[in-house]
PDB file of C-alpha atoms in Angstrom:
ATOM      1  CA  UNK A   1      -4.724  84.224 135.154  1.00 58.00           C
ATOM      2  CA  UNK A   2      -6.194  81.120 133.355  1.00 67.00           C
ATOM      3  CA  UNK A   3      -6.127  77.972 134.980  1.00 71.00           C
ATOM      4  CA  UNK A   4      -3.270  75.283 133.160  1.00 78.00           C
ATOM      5  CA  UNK A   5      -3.727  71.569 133.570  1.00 88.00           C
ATOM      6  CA  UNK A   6      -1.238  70.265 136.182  1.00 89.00           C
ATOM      7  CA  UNK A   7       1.075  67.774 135.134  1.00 92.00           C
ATOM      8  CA  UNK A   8       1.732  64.768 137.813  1.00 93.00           C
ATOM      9  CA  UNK A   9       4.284  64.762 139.937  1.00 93.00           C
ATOM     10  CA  UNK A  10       5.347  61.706 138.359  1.00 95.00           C
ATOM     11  CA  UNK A  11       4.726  63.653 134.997  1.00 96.00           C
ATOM     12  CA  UNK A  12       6.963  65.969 136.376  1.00 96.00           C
ATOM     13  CA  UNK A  13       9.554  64.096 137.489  1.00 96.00           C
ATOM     14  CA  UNK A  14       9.361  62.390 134.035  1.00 97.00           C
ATOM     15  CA  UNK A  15      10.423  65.551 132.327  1.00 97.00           C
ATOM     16  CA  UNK A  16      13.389  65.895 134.611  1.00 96.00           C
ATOM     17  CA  UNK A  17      15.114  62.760 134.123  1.00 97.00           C
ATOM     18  CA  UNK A  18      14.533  63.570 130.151  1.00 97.00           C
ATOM     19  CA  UNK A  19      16.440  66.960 130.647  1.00 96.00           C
ATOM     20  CA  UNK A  20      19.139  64.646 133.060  1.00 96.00           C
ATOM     21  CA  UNK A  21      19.646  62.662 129.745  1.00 97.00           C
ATOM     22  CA  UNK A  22      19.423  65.811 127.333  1.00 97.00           C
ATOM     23  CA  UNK A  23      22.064  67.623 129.535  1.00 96.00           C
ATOM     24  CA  UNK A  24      24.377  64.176 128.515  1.00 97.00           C
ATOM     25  CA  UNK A  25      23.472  62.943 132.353  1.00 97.00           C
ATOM     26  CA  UNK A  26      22.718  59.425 133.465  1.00 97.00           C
ATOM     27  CA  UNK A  27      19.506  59.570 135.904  1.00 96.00           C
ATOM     28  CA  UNK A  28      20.162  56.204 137.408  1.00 97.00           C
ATOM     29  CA  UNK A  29      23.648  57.264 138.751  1.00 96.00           C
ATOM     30  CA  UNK A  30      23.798  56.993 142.602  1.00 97.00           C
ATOM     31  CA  UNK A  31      23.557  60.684 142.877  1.00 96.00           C
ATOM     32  CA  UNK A  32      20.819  61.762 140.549  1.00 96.00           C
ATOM     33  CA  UNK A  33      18.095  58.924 141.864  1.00 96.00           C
ATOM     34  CA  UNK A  34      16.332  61.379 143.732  1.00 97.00           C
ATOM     35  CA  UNK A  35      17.004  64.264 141.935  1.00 97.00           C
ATOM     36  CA  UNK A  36      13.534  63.917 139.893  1.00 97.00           C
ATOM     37  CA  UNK A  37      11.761  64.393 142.842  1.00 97.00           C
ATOM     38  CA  UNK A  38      13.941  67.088 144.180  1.00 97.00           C
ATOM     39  CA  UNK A  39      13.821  69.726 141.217  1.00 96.00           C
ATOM     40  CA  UNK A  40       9.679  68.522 141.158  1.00 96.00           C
ATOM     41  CA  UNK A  41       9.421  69.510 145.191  1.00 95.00           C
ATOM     42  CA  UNK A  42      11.695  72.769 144.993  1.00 96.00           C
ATOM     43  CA  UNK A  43       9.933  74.159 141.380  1.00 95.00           C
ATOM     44  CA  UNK A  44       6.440  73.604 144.135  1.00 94.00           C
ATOM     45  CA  UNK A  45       8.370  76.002 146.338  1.00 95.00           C
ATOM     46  CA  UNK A  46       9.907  78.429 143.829  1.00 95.00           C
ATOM     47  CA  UNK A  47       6.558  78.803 142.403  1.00 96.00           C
ATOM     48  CA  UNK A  48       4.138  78.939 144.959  1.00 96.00           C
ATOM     49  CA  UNK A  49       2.881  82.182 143.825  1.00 96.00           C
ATOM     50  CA  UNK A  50       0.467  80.830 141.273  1.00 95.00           C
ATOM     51  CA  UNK A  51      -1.165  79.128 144.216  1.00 94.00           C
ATOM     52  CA  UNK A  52      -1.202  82.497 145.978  1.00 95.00           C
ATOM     53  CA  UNK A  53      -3.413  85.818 145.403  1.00 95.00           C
ATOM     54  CA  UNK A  54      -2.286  89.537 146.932  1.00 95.00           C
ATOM     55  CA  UNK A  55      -6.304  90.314 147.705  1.00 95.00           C
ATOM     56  CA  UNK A  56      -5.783  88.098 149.946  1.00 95.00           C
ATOM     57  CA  UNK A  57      -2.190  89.436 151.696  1.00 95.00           C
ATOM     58  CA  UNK A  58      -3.301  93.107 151.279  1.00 95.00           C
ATOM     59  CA  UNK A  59      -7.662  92.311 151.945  1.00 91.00           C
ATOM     60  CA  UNK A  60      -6.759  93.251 155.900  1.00 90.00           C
ATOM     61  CA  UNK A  61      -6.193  96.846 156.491  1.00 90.00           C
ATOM     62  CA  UNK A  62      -6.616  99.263 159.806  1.00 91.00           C
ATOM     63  CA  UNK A  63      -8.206 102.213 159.946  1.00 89.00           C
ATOM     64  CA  UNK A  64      -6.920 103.212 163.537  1.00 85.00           C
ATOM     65  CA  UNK A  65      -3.594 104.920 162.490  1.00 84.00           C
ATOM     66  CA  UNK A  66      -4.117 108.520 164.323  1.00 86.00           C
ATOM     67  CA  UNK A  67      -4.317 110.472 161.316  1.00 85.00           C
ATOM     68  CA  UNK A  68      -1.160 109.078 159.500  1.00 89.00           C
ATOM     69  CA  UNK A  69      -1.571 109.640 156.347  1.00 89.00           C
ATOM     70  CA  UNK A  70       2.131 109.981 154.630  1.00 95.00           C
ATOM     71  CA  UNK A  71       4.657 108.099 153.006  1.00 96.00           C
ATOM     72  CA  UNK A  72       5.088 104.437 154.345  1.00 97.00           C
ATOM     73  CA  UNK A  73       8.375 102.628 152.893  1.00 98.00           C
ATOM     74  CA  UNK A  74       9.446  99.183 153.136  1.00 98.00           C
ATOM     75  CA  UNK A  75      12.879  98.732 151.739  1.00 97.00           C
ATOM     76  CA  UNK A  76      15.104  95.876 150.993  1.00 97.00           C
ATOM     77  CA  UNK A  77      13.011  93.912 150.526  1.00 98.00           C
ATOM     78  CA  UNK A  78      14.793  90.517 149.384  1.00 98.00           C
ATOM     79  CA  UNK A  79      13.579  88.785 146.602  1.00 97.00           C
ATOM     80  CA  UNK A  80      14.529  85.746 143.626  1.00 97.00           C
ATOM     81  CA  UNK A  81      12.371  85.345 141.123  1.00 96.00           C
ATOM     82  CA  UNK A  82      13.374  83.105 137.579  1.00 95.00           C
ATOM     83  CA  UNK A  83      13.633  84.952 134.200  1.00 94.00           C
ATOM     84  CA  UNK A  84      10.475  83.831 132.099  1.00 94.00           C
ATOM     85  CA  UNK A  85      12.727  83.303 129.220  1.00 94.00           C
ATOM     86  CA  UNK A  86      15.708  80.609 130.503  1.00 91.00           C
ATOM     87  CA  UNK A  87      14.321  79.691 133.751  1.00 92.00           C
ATOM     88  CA  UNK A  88      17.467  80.983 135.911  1.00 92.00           C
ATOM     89  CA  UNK A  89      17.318  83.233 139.002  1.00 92.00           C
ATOM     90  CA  UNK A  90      16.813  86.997 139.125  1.00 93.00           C
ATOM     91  CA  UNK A  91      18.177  88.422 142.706  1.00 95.00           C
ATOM     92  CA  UNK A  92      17.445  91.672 143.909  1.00 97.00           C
ATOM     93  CA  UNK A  93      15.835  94.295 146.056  1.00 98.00           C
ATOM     94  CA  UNK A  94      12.254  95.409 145.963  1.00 98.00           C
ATOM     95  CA  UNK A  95      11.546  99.127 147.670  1.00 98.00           C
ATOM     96  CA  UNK A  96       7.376  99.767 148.101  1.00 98.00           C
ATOM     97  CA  UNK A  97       5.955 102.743 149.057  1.00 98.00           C
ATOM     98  CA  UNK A  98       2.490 103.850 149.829  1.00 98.00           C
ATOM     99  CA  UNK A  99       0.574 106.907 150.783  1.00 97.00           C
ATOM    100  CA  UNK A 100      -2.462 105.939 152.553  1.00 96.00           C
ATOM    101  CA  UNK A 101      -5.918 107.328 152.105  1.00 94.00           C
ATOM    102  CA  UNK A 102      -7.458 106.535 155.806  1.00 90.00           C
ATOM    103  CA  UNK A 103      -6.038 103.274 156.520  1.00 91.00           C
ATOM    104  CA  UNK A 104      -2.826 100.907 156.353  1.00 94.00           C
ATOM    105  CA  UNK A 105      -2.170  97.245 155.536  1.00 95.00           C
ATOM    106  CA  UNK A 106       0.365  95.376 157.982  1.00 94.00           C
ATOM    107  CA  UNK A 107       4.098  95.765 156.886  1.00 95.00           C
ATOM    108  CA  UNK A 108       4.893  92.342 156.416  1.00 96.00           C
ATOM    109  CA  UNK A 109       1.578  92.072 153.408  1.00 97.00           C
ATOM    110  CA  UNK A 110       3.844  94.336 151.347  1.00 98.00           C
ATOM    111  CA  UNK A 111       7.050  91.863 151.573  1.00 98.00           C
ATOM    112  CA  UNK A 112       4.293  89.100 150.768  1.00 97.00           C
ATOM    113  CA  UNK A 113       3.308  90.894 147.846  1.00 98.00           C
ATOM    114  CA  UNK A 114       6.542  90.799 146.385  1.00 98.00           C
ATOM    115  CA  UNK A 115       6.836  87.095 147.108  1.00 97.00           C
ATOM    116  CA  UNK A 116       3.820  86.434 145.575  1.00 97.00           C
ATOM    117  CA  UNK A 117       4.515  87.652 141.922  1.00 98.00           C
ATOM    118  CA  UNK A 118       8.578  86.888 142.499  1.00 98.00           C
ATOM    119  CA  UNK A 119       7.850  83.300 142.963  1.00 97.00           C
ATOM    120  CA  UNK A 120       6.482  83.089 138.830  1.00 97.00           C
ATOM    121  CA  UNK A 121       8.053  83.063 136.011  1.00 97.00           C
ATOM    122  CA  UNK A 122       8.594  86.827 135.455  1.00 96.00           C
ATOM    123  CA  UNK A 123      10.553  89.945 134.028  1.00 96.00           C
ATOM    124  CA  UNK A 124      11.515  92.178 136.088  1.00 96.00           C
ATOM    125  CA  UNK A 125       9.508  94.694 134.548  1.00 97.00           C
ATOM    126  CA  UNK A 126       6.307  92.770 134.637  1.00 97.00           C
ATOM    127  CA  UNK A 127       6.830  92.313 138.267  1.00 98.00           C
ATOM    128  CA  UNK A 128       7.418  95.898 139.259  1.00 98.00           C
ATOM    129  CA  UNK A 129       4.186  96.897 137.629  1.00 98.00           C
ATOM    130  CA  UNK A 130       2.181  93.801 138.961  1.00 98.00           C
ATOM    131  CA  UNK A 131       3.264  94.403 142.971  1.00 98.00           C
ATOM    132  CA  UNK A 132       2.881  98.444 142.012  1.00 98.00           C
ATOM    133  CA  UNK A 133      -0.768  97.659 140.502  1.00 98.00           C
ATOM    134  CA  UNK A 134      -2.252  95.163 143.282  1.00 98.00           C
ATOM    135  CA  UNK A 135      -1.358  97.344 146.334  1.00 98.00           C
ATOM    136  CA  UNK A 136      -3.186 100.106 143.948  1.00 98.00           C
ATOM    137  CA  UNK A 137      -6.059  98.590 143.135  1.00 97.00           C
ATOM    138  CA  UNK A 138      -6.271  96.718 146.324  1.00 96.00           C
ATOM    139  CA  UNK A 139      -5.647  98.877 149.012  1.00 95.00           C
ATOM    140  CA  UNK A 140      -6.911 102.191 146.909  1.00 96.00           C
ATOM    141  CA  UNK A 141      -4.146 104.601 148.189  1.00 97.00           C
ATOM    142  CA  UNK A 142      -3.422 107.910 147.330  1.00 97.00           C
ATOM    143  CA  UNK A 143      -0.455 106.467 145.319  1.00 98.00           C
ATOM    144  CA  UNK A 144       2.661 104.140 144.972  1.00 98.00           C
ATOM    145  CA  UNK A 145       6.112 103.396 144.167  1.00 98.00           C
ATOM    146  CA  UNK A 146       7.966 100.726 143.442  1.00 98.00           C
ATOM    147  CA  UNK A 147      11.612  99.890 142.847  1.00 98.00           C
ATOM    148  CA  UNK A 148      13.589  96.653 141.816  1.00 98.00           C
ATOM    149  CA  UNK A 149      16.952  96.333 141.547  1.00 97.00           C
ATOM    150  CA  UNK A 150      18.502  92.881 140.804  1.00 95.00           C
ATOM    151  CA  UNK A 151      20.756  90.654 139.060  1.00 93.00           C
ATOM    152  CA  UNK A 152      19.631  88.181 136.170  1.00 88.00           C
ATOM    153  CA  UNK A 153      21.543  84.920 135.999  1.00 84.00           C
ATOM    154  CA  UNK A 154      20.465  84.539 132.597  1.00 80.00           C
ATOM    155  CA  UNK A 155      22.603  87.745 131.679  1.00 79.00           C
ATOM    156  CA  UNK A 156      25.648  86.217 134.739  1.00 68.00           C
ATOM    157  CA  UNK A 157      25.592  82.414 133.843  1.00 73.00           C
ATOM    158  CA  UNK A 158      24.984  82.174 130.177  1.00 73.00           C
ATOM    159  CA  UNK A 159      24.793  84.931 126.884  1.00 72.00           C
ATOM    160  CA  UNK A 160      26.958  87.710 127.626  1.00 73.00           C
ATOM    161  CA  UNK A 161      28.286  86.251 131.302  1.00 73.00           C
ATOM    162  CA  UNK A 162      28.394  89.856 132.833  1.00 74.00           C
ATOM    163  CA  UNK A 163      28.216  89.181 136.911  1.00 79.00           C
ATOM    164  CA  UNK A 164      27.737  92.173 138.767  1.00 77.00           C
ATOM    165  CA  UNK A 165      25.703  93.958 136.437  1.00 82.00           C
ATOM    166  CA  UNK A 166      22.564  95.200 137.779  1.00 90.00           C
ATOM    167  CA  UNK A 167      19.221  96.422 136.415  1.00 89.00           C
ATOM    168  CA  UNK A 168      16.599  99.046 138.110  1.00 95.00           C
ATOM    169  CA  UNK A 169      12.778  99.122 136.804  1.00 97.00           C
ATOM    170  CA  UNK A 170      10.173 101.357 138.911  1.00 98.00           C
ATOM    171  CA  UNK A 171       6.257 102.261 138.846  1.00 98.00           C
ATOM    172  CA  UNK A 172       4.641 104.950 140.657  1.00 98.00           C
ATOM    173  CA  UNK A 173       0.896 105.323 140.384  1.00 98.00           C
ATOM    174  CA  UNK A 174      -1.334 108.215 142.283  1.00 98.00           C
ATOM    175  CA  UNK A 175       0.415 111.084 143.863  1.00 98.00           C
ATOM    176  CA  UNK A 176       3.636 109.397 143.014  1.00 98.00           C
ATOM    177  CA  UNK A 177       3.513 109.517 139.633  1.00 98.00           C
ATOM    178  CA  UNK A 178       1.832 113.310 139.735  1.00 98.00           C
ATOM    179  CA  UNK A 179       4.333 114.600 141.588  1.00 97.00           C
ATOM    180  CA  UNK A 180       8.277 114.058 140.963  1.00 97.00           C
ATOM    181  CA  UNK A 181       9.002 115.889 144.668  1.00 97.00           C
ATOM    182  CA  UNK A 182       6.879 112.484 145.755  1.00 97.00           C
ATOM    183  CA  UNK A 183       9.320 110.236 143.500  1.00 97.00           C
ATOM    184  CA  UNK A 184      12.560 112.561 144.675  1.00 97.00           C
ATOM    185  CA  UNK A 185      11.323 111.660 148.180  1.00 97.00           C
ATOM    186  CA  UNK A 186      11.262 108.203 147.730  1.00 98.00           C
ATOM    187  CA  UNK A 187      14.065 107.498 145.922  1.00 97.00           C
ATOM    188  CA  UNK A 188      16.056 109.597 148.714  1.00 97.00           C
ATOM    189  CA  UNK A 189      14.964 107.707 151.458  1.00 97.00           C
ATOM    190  CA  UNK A 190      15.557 104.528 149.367  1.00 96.00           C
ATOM    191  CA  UNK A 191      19.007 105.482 148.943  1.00 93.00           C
ATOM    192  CA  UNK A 192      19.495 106.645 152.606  1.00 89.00           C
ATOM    193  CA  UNK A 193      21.610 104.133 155.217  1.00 69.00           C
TER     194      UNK A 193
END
């Protein structure tokens, strides 16, 4: 990813009080003072995965796993994310799986993974195939599978307003994507309680 030129915080904070006025606000009321320097501090958070790369979450792996070599799932995996195109929240679920080729990564690297590319602007497609791609490349396994499932505000809050609604994107790569028993397993153990 190219590198963008920062703005300032105070650049940042700037911008905010314009959208305060835009949105037919006053940013000198008693109770917007400090919200300039709120939004600027929480976007820092929301979108701390531009500061953050998966080779290095996923760069530690072990190769002492007694001979495992099937299917490891991590499910429910909680994520937000913000819709690239009106900047509101996408909610969901992300569901990884892996089959290893001689060694593992630590189960909480593949929540991290998903946290890294949630916390950008994204679609959800784009961010099925990027956490679906770096464990790939990265960790070189026989194959994997991803599934989101999640809510986008920006179809809830505004356009259409339909809460509830849900959308499901996957990637499978490898043996996963070879094999639909591999993709039947998954998506049955996904589904299990």
């Amino acid at each position: 990813m190219a590198a963008v030129q920062r703005p300032s915080q105070e650049e940042a904070e700037a911008a905010v009080r314009t959208l305060l006025r835009w949105a037919g606000e006053n940013p000198d009321r008693e109770g917007l003072l400090d919200t300039p320097k709120r939004v600027a501090k929480s976007y820092k958070e929301l979108f701390a995965g531009y500061e953050e790369n998966p080779e290095d979450i996923l760069g530690t792996t072990f190769e002492e796993v007694g001979g495992y070599d099937d299917l490891v799932l991590v499910k429910d995996i909680n994520f937000h994310s913000h819709c690239e195109h009106h900047m509101v929240p996408i909610i969901g679920k992300a569901h990884v799986a892996y089959l290893p080729d001689g060694e593992v990564v630590g189960l909480s690297k593949i929540a991290r993974t998903v946290e890294v590319f949630a916390r950008r602007l994204q679609t959800q497609e784009n961010i099925t195939a990027q956490i679906a791609n770096s464990i790939q490349t990265i960790l070189k396994p026989r194959g994997v599978a991803v599934l989101l499932e999640a809510e986008h505000m920006c179809m809830a809050m505004r356009g259409i307003r339909k809460q509830g609604s849900s959308t499901i994107t996957t990637t499978f790569t490898g043996e996963f994507r070879d094999n639909v028993n591999e993709q039947v397993r998954f998506m049955s153990l996904i589904r299990a309680s």
